Structure formats: structure tokens, C-alpha cells
């Protein structure tokens, strides 16, 4: 559905590009350079495809990375997605301000006394405004036109749900990371106690500990440990076992 929407947006923009190059007076309104730049902001919706790859990347990361590295990657991915979201909102906020400015009405760009030609200052101000909608931070930029105020209200309502969900996700991930480290610490403490009570050599303990830290020696989750597998139909269990054991049987 997301791909279909993005393709539709590209088709509309290409059609308007053809109309812009035409000399027909009926399409003179589409040849406005400012309007066309604002319309091209819709291409930022292509970034929505990043969300489709998040689950697949997390599955691959969970397979090839250790638990701690995977959880840290998950935190980094959450921060990156938050930045992408704020980047899209900042570009849309700048587009709304430019549209209000083109409509000969007061805009936040005029109030902030920003030069539309200075991309760096305009983008940083828009990104700052976007970030403040998700956090309790202060900002001297405020909506001026009715369109800007409506857009700001929509972003505030969006931020209420997104920011709280993001904070909950980060907190849950950090708690899982802390619990994983505590569990590993208990395991290595038991291992040290085992070697110490039997007066085994420190050299052997170091070798065993080094091997256990190897990511390739992590014990995999057994089928009996997953309670949900018992609830799936028998035909799916057969398919599950075929995919699990068939490569081993074929390699013999």
C-alpha cells in the first residue's frame, strides 16, 4: 500500500512537470516555481519505505549479532527513525511556511526574519521547531497563518502518541539490556565459582571464558522452550520441522 501511494505521488509530479513545460495558458498556475518546489516536498514520502525495512533488518541483526549488540542497535534504530520523522515534519513545516508566504499572508518565515535563500538557516529553524513538538523544549517560532496553525495542531496530536511510544520502547530496550548483562554476570560468576571450588588452573578458566564469549557458541533457543509452538496446527509443525532438519539431511 505504501509503494502504491509513493508511485501515485511520483506519477502526479511527472504529470505536472509535463504541464509545466507546456505553453497552454490553462495550466499557467502549475508553472509557478514556488508552488512546484513545495509540491516536490511530497517526494519525501519515499522515506516511509524505510519503515518497511526495519523489521527485516532487525531479524537479520538478531541472527548475526549478540544480545547486547542487538539491543544497542535497536536503540540506535529508534533514534534514527525519530530523526527521519522530524526531518519529514521539518520539510513539511518549511513547505507550509513557503506556501503561506506565496499566498501573501503572514508566515513563520517572515516572523523569524529568515531569508528563503538561506537553506541552512531555514532548515535548522524548521528542524528545531519539529523537535520541540516532541519534547518539552521551548522555541520562539510559532504559527502565524491559519494553515500553519492547523498543521501545528496535527503535529502536536501526532507527537503525543509517537513520543510516548518512543520513550516506552527505549526504556523497555534499556531494561532488557540491563537484565541481559545481569544474567550474563551471574553465569560467569557461577563459572568462576565452579573453577575456584575445584582448584582448577587460571589458564584453563581463561580459555573457557574466552570460548564462551565467542558469539558462535551462544546456545540457541530450543523448541521445547517456546510455548507458542505447541499451539500451532500440526501441518505447520511439519513444515517447521522440514525447514529445520531438511538442510542437515540433504548435506549427509
PDB file of C-alpha atoms in Angstrom:
ATOM      1  CA  UNK A   1       0.000   0.000   0.000  1.00  0.00           C
ATOM      2  CA  UNK A   2       2.871   2.352   0.801  1.00  0.00           C
ATOM      3  CA  UNK A   3       4.579   1.548  -2.522  1.00  0.00           C
ATOM      4  CA  UNK A   4       1.330   2.205  -4.411  1.00  0.00           C
ATOM      5  CA  UNK A   5       0.912   5.561  -2.696  1.00  0.00           C
ATOM      6  CA  UNK A   6       4.517   6.589  -3.450  1.00  0.00           C
ATOM      7  CA  UNK A   7       4.158   5.574  -7.111  1.00  0.00           C
ATOM      8  CA  UNK A   8       0.937   7.600  -7.349  1.00  0.00           C
ATOM      9  CA  UNK A   9       2.700  10.669  -5.948  1.00  0.00           C
ATOM     10  CA  UNK A  10       5.538  10.293  -8.477  1.00  0.00           C
ATOM     11  CA  UNK A  11       3.031   9.909 -11.317  1.00  0.00           C
ATOM     12  CA  UNK A  12       1.244  13.110 -10.300  1.00  0.00           C
ATOM     13  CA  UNK A  13       4.526  15.034 -10.086  1.00  0.00           C
ATOM     14  CA  UNK A  14       5.674  13.776 -13.504  1.00  0.00           C
ATOM     15  CA  UNK A  15       2.320  14.793 -14.997  1.00  0.00           C
ATOM     16  CA  UNK A  16       2.673  18.275 -13.513  1.00  0.00           C
ATOM     17  CA  UNK A  17       6.213  18.519 -14.903  1.00  0.00           C
ATOM     18  CA  UNK A  18       4.788  17.875 -18.375  1.00  0.00           C
ATOM     19  CA  UNK A  19       2.118  20.523 -17.787  1.00  0.00           C
ATOM     20  CA  UNK A  20       4.756  22.957 -16.563  1.00  0.00           C
ATOM     21  CA  UNK A  21       6.709  22.609 -19.800  1.00  0.00           C
ATOM     22  CA  UNK A  22       3.601  23.173 -21.904  1.00  0.00           C
ATOM     23  CA  UNK A  23       2.667  26.631 -23.191  1.00  0.00           C
ATOM     24  CA  UNK A  24      -1.046  26.250 -22.592  1.00  0.00           C
ATOM     25  CA  UNK A  25      -2.425  29.174 -20.569  1.00  0.00           C
ATOM     26  CA  UNK A  26      -4.934  26.862 -18.904  1.00  0.00           C
ATOM     27  CA  UNK A  27      -2.059  25.300 -16.948  1.00  0.00           C
ATOM     28  CA  UNK A  28      -0.275  28.535 -16.072  1.00  0.00           C
ATOM     29  CA  UNK A  29      -0.959  28.025 -12.357  1.00  0.00           C
ATOM     30  CA  UNK A  30       1.108  24.810 -12.427  1.00  0.00           C
ATOM     31  CA  UNK A  31       4.151  26.674 -13.782  1.00  0.00           C
ATOM     32  CA  UNK A  32       4.743  28.573 -10.556  1.00  0.00           C
ATOM     33  CA  UNK A  33       8.281  27.747  -9.459  1.00  0.00           C
ATOM     34  CA  UNK A  34       7.487  28.222  -5.778  1.00  0.00           C
ATOM     35  CA  UNK A  35       4.394  26.021  -6.000  1.00  0.00           C
ATOM     36  CA  UNK A  36       6.349  23.345  -7.822  1.00  0.00           C
ATOM     37  CA  UNK A  37       9.130  23.323  -5.209  1.00  0.00           C
ATOM     38  CA  UNK A  38       6.534  22.921  -2.481  1.00  0.00           C
ATOM     39  CA  UNK A  39       4.872  20.099  -4.404  1.00  0.00           C
ATOM     40  CA  UNK A  40       8.172  18.267  -4.727  1.00  0.00           C
ATOM     41  CA  UNK A  41       8.277  18.007  -0.950  1.00  0.00           C
ATOM     42  CA  UNK A  42       5.802  15.154  -1.372  1.00  0.00           C
ATOM     43  CA  UNK A  43       8.690  13.073  -2.647  1.00  0.00           C
ATOM     44  CA  UNK A  44       9.912  12.984   0.932  1.00  0.00           C
ATOM     45  CA  UNK A  45       7.188  10.387   1.461  1.00  0.00           C
ATOM     46  CA  UNK A  46       9.608   7.926  -0.130  1.00  0.00           C
ATOM     47  CA  UNK A  47      11.299   7.825   3.257  1.00  0.00           C
ATOM     48  CA  UNK A  48       8.261   5.922   4.520  1.00  0.00           C
ATOM     49  CA  UNK A  49       9.727   2.866   2.829  1.00  0.00           C
ATOM     50  CA  UNK A  50      12.423   2.866   5.499  1.00  0.00           C
ATOM     51  CA  UNK A  51       9.828   1.639   7.991  1.00  0.00           C
ATOM     52  CA  UNK A  52       9.194  -1.423   5.802  1.00  0.00           C
ATOM     53  CA  UNK A  53      12.836  -2.449   6.087  1.00  0.00           C
ATOM     54  CA  UNK A  54      13.023  -2.016   9.853  1.00  0.00           C
ATOM     55  CA  UNK A  55      11.568  -5.414  10.760  1.00  0.00           C
ATOM     56  CA  UNK A  56      13.672  -7.258   8.176  1.00  0.00           C
ATOM     57  CA  UNK A  57      16.853  -5.553   9.376  1.00  0.00           C
ATOM     58  CA  UNK A  58      16.011  -6.359  12.982  1.00  0.00           C
ATOM     59  CA  UNK A  59      15.548 -10.039  12.116  1.00  0.00           C
ATOM     60  CA  UNK A  60      18.945 -10.154  10.377  1.00  0.00           C
ATOM     61  CA  UNK A  61      20.606  -8.265  13.222  1.00  0.00           C
ATOM     62  CA  UNK A  62      19.103 -10.600  15.802  1.00  0.00           C
ATOM     63  CA  UNK A  63      20.505 -13.558  13.891  1.00  0.00           C
ATOM     64  CA  UNK A  64      24.073 -12.335  13.439  1.00  0.00           C
ATOM     65  CA  UNK A  65      24.636 -10.065  16.457  1.00  0.00           C
ATOM     66  CA  UNK A  66      24.953 -10.795  20.141  1.00  0.00           C
ATOM     67  CA  UNK A  67      22.153  -9.845  22.520  1.00  0.00           C
ATOM     68  CA  UNK A  68      23.846  -6.688  23.793  1.00  0.00           C
ATOM     69  CA  UNK A  69      24.834  -5.535  20.306  1.00  0.00           C
ATOM     70  CA  UNK A  70      21.326  -6.202  19.019  1.00  0.00           C
ATOM     71  CA  UNK A  71      19.702  -4.173  21.798  1.00  0.00           C
ATOM     72  CA  UNK A  72      22.095  -1.280  21.250  1.00  0.00           C
ATOM     73  CA  UNK A  73      21.360  -1.429  17.528  1.00  0.00           C
ATOM     74  CA  UNK A  74      17.655  -1.340  18.336  1.00  0.00           C
ATOM     75  CA  UNK A  75      18.123   1.848  20.376  1.00  0.00           C
ATOM     76  CA  UNK A  76      20.130   3.401  17.545  1.00  0.00           C
ATOM     77  CA  UNK A  77      17.457   2.425  15.022  1.00  0.00           C
ATOM     78  CA  UNK A  78      14.794   4.072  17.185  1.00  0.00           C
ATOM     79  CA  UNK A  79      16.787   7.304  17.363  1.00  0.00           C
ATOM     80  CA  UNK A  80      17.355   7.206  13.613  1.00  0.00           C
ATOM     81  CA  UNK A  81      13.638   6.719  12.917  1.00  0.00           C
ATOM     82  CA  UNK A  82      12.840   9.627  15.233  1.00  0.00           C
ATOM     83  CA  UNK A  83      15.288  11.809  13.299  1.00  0.00           C
ATOM     84  CA  UNK A  84      13.771  10.763   9.967  1.00  0.00           C
ATOM     85  CA  UNK A  85      10.287  11.587  11.281  1.00  0.00           C
ATOM     86  CA  UNK A  86      11.411  15.025  12.446  1.00  0.00           C
ATOM     87  CA  UNK A  87      13.210  15.605   9.141  1.00  0.00           C
ATOM     88  CA  UNK A  88       9.987  14.974   7.193  1.00  0.00           C
ATOM     89  CA  UNK A  89       7.984  17.212   9.544  1.00  0.00           C
ATOM     90  CA  UNK A  90      10.626  19.972   9.273  1.00  0.00           C
ATOM     91  CA  UNK A  91      10.484  19.901   5.470  1.00  0.00           C
ATOM     92  CA  UNK A  92       6.682  19.977   5.531  1.00  0.00           C
ATOM     93  CA  UNK A  93       6.745  22.858   8.041  1.00  0.00           C
ATOM     94  CA  UNK A  94       9.048  24.803   5.745  1.00  0.00           C
ATOM     95  CA  UNK A  95       6.771  23.996   2.806  1.00  0.00           C
ATOM     96  CA  UNK A  96       3.707  25.250   4.706  1.00  0.00           C
ATOM     97  CA  UNK A  97       5.552  28.449   5.577  1.00  0.00           C
ATOM     98  CA  UNK A  98       6.617  28.962   1.957  1.00  0.00           C
ATOM     99  CA  UNK A  99       3.066  28.355   0.769  1.00  0.00           C
ATOM    100  CA  UNK A 100       1.712  30.911   3.244  1.00  0.00           C
ATOM    101  CA  UNK A 101       4.378  33.352   2.131  1.00  0.00           C
ATOM    102  CA  UNK A 102       3.441  32.802  -1.522  1.00  0.00           C
ATOM    103  CA  UNK A 103      -0.239  33.367  -0.697  1.00  0.00           C
ATOM    104  CA  UNK A 104       0.658  36.885   0.502  1.00  0.00           C
ATOM    105  CA  UNK A 105      -0.208  36.057   4.112  1.00  0.00           C
ATOM    106  CA  UNK A 106       1.955  36.254   7.205  1.00  0.00           C
ATOM    107  CA  UNK A 107       4.132  33.175   7.776  1.00  0.00           C
ATOM    108  CA  UNK A 108       6.585  31.928  10.379  1.00  0.00           C
ATOM    109  CA  UNK A 109       9.426  32.545   7.919  1.00  0.00           C
ATOM    110  CA  UNK A 110       8.631  36.267   7.898  1.00  0.00           C
ATOM    111  CA  UNK A 111       8.235  36.421  11.669  1.00  0.00           C
ATOM    112  CA  UNK A 112      11.577  34.674  12.225  1.00  0.00           C
ATOM    113  CA  UNK A 113      13.143  37.026   9.631  1.00  0.00           C
ATOM    114  CA  UNK A 114      14.675  34.139   7.715  1.00  0.00           C
ATOM    115  CA  UNK A 115      15.984  34.505   4.200  1.00  0.00           C
ATOM    116  CA  UNK A 116      14.272  31.855   1.978  1.00  0.00           C
ATOM    117  CA  UNK A 117      17.506  31.597   0.013  1.00  0.00           C
ATOM    118  CA  UNK A 118      19.494  30.601   3.116  1.00  0.00           C
ATOM    119  CA  UNK A 119      18.806  26.864   3.165  1.00  0.00           C
ATOM    120  CA  UNK A 120      20.906  26.102   6.225  1.00  0.00           C
ATOM    121  CA  UNK A 121      19.231  28.657   8.491  1.00  0.00           C
ATOM    122  CA  UNK A 122      15.725  27.790   7.264  1.00  0.00           C
ATOM    123  CA  UNK A 123      16.226  24.032   7.625  1.00  0.00           C
ATOM    124  CA  UNK A 124      17.811  24.263  11.076  1.00  0.00           C
ATOM    125  CA  UNK A 125      14.981  26.503  12.283  1.00  0.00           C
ATOM    126  CA  UNK A 126      12.335  24.129  10.870  1.00  0.00           C
ATOM    127  CA  UNK A 127      14.084  21.087  12.371  1.00  0.00           C
ATOM    128  CA  UNK A 128      14.352  22.869  15.725  1.00  0.00           C
ATOM    129  CA  UNK A 129      10.617  23.607  15.644  1.00  0.00           C
ATOM    130  CA  UNK A 130       9.863  19.981  14.740  1.00  0.00           C
ATOM    131  CA  UNK A 131      11.946  18.605  17.620  1.00  0.00           C
ATOM    132  CA  UNK A 132      10.296  20.934  20.138  1.00  0.00           C
ATOM    133  CA  UNK A 133       6.879  19.489  19.240  1.00  0.00           C
ATOM    134  CA  UNK A 134       8.066  16.090  20.505  1.00  0.00           C
ATOM    135  CA  UNK A 135       9.800  17.371  23.648  1.00  0.00           C
ATOM    136  CA  UNK A 136       9.074  19.953  26.368  1.00  0.00           C
ATOM    137  CA  UNK A 137      11.748  22.276  24.912  1.00  0.00           C
ATOM    138  CA  UNK A 138      10.967  25.918  24.165  1.00  0.00           C
ATOM    139  CA  UNK A 139      11.040  27.617  20.782  1.00  0.00           C
ATOM    140  CA  UNK A 140      10.483  31.187  19.568  1.00  0.00           C
ATOM    141  CA  UNK A 141       8.880  30.047  16.288  1.00  0.00           C
ATOM    142  CA  UNK A 142       5.088  29.954  16.259  1.00  0.00           C
ATOM    143  CA  UNK A 143       2.440  29.509  13.542  1.00  0.00           C
ATOM    144  CA  UNK A 144       1.149  32.737  12.050  1.00  0.00           C
ATOM    145  CA  UNK A 145      -1.340  31.796   9.333  1.00  0.00           C
ATOM    146  CA  UNK A 146      -4.428  29.579   9.783  1.00  0.00           C
ATOM    147  CA  UNK A 147      -2.812  26.869   7.628  1.00  0.00           C
ATOM    148  CA  UNK A 148       0.304  26.848   9.795  1.00  0.00           C
ATOM    149  CA  UNK A 149      -1.799  26.656  12.960  1.00  0.00           C
ATOM    150  CA  UNK A 150      -3.786  23.677  11.651  1.00  0.00           C
ATOM    151  CA  UNK A 151      -0.562  21.929  10.659  1.00  0.00           C
ATOM    152  CA  UNK A 152       0.948  22.611  14.096  1.00  0.00           C
ATOM    153  CA  UNK A 153      -2.135  21.169  15.832  1.00  0.00           C
ATOM    154  CA  UNK A 154      -1.913  17.985  13.755  1.00  0.00           C
ATOM    155  CA  UNK A 155       1.803  17.589  14.583  1.00  0.00           C
ATOM    156  CA  UNK A 156       1.162  18.120  18.304  1.00  0.00           C
ATOM    157  CA  UNK A 157      -1.507  15.407  18.323  1.00  0.00           C
ATOM    158  CA  UNK A 158       0.862  13.116  16.408  1.00  0.00           C
ATOM    159  CA  UNK A 159       3.718  13.875  18.799  1.00  0.00           C
ATOM    160  CA  UNK A 160       1.647  12.916  21.856  1.00  0.00           C
ATOM    161  CA  UNK A 161       1.387   9.323  20.666  1.00  0.00           C
ATOM    162  CA  UNK A 162       4.708   8.963  18.856  1.00  0.00           C
ATOM    163  CA  UNK A 163       6.937  10.449  21.548  1.00  0.00           C
ATOM    164  CA  UNK A 164       5.353   8.475  24.394  1.00  0.00           C
ATOM    165  CA  UNK A 165       5.618   5.269  22.357  1.00  0.00           C
ATOM    166  CA  UNK A 166       9.248   6.030  21.502  1.00  0.00           C
ATOM    167  CA  UNK A 167      10.183   6.680  25.135  1.00  0.00           C
ATOM    168  CA  UNK A 168       8.436   3.466  26.226  1.00  0.00           C
ATOM    169  CA  UNK A 169      10.268   1.485  23.542  1.00  0.00           C
ATOM    170  CA  UNK A 170      13.665   2.938  24.520  1.00  0.00           C
ATOM    171  CA  UNK A 171      13.012   2.297  28.225  1.00  0.00           C
ATOM    172  CA  UNK A 172      11.955  -1.288  27.529  1.00  0.00           C
ATOM    173  CA  UNK A 173      15.039  -1.920  25.400  1.00  0.00           C
ATOM    174  CA  UNK A 174      17.389  -0.478  28.030  1.00  0.00           C
ATOM    175  CA  UNK A 175      15.733  -2.606  30.716  1.00  0.00           C
ATOM    176  CA  UNK A 176      16.213  -5.688  28.549  1.00  0.00           C
ATOM    177  CA  UNK A 177      19.870  -4.737  28.010  1.00  0.00           C
ATOM    178  CA  UNK A 178      20.376  -4.286  31.739  1.00  0.00           C
ATOM    179  CA  UNK A 179      18.691  -7.611  32.515  1.00  0.00           C
ATOM    180  CA  UNK A 180      20.810  -9.371  29.878  1.00  0.00           C
ATOM    181  CA  UNK A 181      24.017  -8.019  31.390  1.00  0.00           C
ATOM    182  CA  UNK A 182      22.930  -9.052  34.885  1.00  0.00           C
ATOM    183  CA  UNK A 183      22.137 -12.566  33.652  1.00  0.00           C
ATOM    184  CA  UNK A 184      25.500 -12.887  31.902  1.00  0.00           C
ATOM    185  CA  UNK A 185      27.246 -11.664  35.021  1.00  0.00           C
ATOM    186  CA  UNK A 186      25.518 -14.357  37.085  1.00  0.00           C
ATOM    187  CA  UNK A 187      26.537 -17.055  34.598  1.00  0.00           C
ATOM    188  CA  UNK A 188      30.203 -16.044  34.632  1.00  0.00           C
ATOM    189  CA  UNK A 189      30.106 -15.760  38.421  1.00  0.00           C
ATOM    190  CA  UNK A 190      28.877 -19.348  38.641  1.00  0.00           C
ATOM    191  CA  UNK A 191      31.584 -20.421  36.215  1.00  0.00           C
ATOM    192  CA  UNK A 192      34.279 -18.741  38.303  1.00  0.00           C
ATOM    193  CA  UNK A 193      32.879 -20.365  41.450  1.00  0.00           C
ATOM    194  CA  UNK A 194      32.960 -23.775  39.726  1.00  0.00           C
ATOM    195  CA  UNK A 195      36.668 -23.413  38.821  1.00  0.00           C
ATOM    196  CA  UNK A 196      37.586 -21.903  42.185  1.00  0.00           C
ATOM    197  CA  UNK A 197      35.991 -24.644  44.302  1.00  0.00           C
ATOM    198  CA  UNK A 198      37.835 -27.343  42.341  1.00  0.00           C
ATOM    199  CA  UNK A 199      41.202 -25.540  42.372  1.00  0.00           C
ATOM    200  CA  UNK A 200      41.390 -25.563  38.582  1.00  0.00           C
ATOM    201  CA  UNK A 201      44.044 -23.537  36.804  1.00  0.00           C
ATOM    202  CA  UNK A 202      43.525 -19.897  35.933  1.00  0.00           C
ATOM    203  CA  UNK A 203      44.867 -20.581  32.447  1.00  0.00           C
ATOM    204  CA  UNK A 204      42.102 -23.126  31.768  1.00  0.00           C
ATOM    205  CA  UNK A 205      39.491 -20.757  33.176  1.00  0.00           C
ATOM    206  CA  UNK A 206      40.685 -18.020  30.829  1.00  0.00           C
ATOM    207  CA  UNK A 207      40.483 -20.332  27.809  1.00  0.00           C
ATOM    208  CA  UNK A 208      36.961 -21.494  28.706  1.00  0.00           C
ATOM    209  CA  UNK A 209      35.779 -17.946  29.329  1.00  0.00           C
ATOM    210  CA  UNK A 210      37.243 -16.754  26.032  1.00  0.00           C
ATOM    211  CA  UNK A 211      35.483 -19.537  24.120  1.00  0.00           C
ATOM    212  CA  UNK A 212      32.158 -18.838  25.825  1.00  0.00           C
ATOM    213  CA  UNK A 213      32.387 -15.167  24.851  1.00  0.00           C
ATOM    214  CA  UNK A 214      32.586 -16.227  21.215  1.00  0.00           C
ATOM    215  CA  UNK A 215      29.311 -15.284  19.549  1.00  0.00           C
ATOM    216  CA  UNK A 216      29.248 -18.531  17.605  1.00  0.00           C
ATOM    217  CA  UNK A 217      28.995 -20.583  20.788  1.00  0.00           C
ATOM    218  CA  UNK A 218      25.819 -18.969  22.083  1.00  0.00           C
ATOM    219  CA  UNK A 219      23.253 -21.649  22.982  1.00  0.00           C
ATOM    220  CA  UNK A 220      20.242 -21.401  20.702  1.00  0.00           C
ATOM    221  CA  UNK A 221      16.669 -21.386  21.913  1.00  0.00           C
ATOM    222  CA  UNK A 222      15.286 -24.923  21.939  1.00  0.00           C
ATOM    223  CA  UNK A 223      11.879 -25.810  20.536  1.00  0.00           C
ATOM    224  CA  UNK A 224      10.642 -27.015  23.928  1.00  0.00           C
ATOM    225  CA  UNK A 225      11.364 -23.574  25.393  1.00  0.00           C
ATOM    226  CA  UNK A 226       8.915 -21.834  23.033  1.00  0.00           C
ATOM    227  CA  UNK A 227       5.446 -22.436  24.439  1.00  0.00           C
ATOM    228  CA  UNK A 228       3.663 -20.836  21.481  1.00  0.00           C
ATOM    229  CA  UNK A 229       4.932 -23.515  19.098  1.00  0.00           C
ATOM    230  CA  UNK A 230       2.742 -26.066  20.875  1.00  0.00           C
ATOM    231  CA  UNK A 231      -0.352 -24.071  19.859  1.00  0.00           C
ATOM    232  CA  UNK A 232       0.251 -24.028  16.101  1.00  0.00           C
ATOM    233  CA  UNK A 233      -1.506 -26.592  13.839  1.00  0.00           C
ATOM    234  CA  UNK A 234       0.179 -29.894  13.078  1.00  0.00           C
ATOM    235  CA  UNK A 235       0.601 -29.094   9.365  1.00  0.00           C
ATOM    236  CA  UNK A 236       2.624 -26.003  10.262  1.00  0.00           C
ATOM    237  CA  UNK A 237       4.699 -28.028  12.709  1.00  0.00           C
ATOM    238  CA  UNK A 238       5.542 -30.457   9.897  1.00  0.00           C
ATOM    239  CA  UNK A 239       6.596 -27.560   7.655  1.00  0.00           C
ATOM    240  CA  UNK A 240       8.601 -26.082  10.533  1.00  0.00           C
ATOM    241  CA  UNK A 241      10.472 -29.336  11.129  1.00  0.00           C
ATOM    242  CA  UNK A 242      11.116 -29.794   7.425  1.00  0.00           C
ATOM    243  CA  UNK A 243      12.769 -26.380   7.178  1.00  0.00           C
ATOM    244  CA  UNK A 244      14.721 -27.054  10.363  1.00  0.00           C
ATOM    245  CA  UNK A 245      16.090 -30.504   9.589  1.00  0.00           C
ATOM    246  CA  UNK A 246      15.950 -30.899   5.786  1.00  0.00           C
ATOM    247  CA  UNK A 247      19.194 -28.953   5.079  1.00  0.00           C
ATOM    248  CA  UNK A 248      21.045 -31.210   7.536  1.00  0.00           C
ATOM    249  CA  UNK A 249      19.586 -34.371   5.982  1.00  0.00           C
ATOM    250  CA  UNK A 250      20.432 -33.245   2.461  1.00  0.00           C
ATOM    251  CA  UNK A 251      24.011 -32.462   3.429  1.00  0.00           C
ATOM    252  CA  UNK A 252      24.617 -36.025   4.697  1.00  0.00           C
TER     253      UNK A 252
END
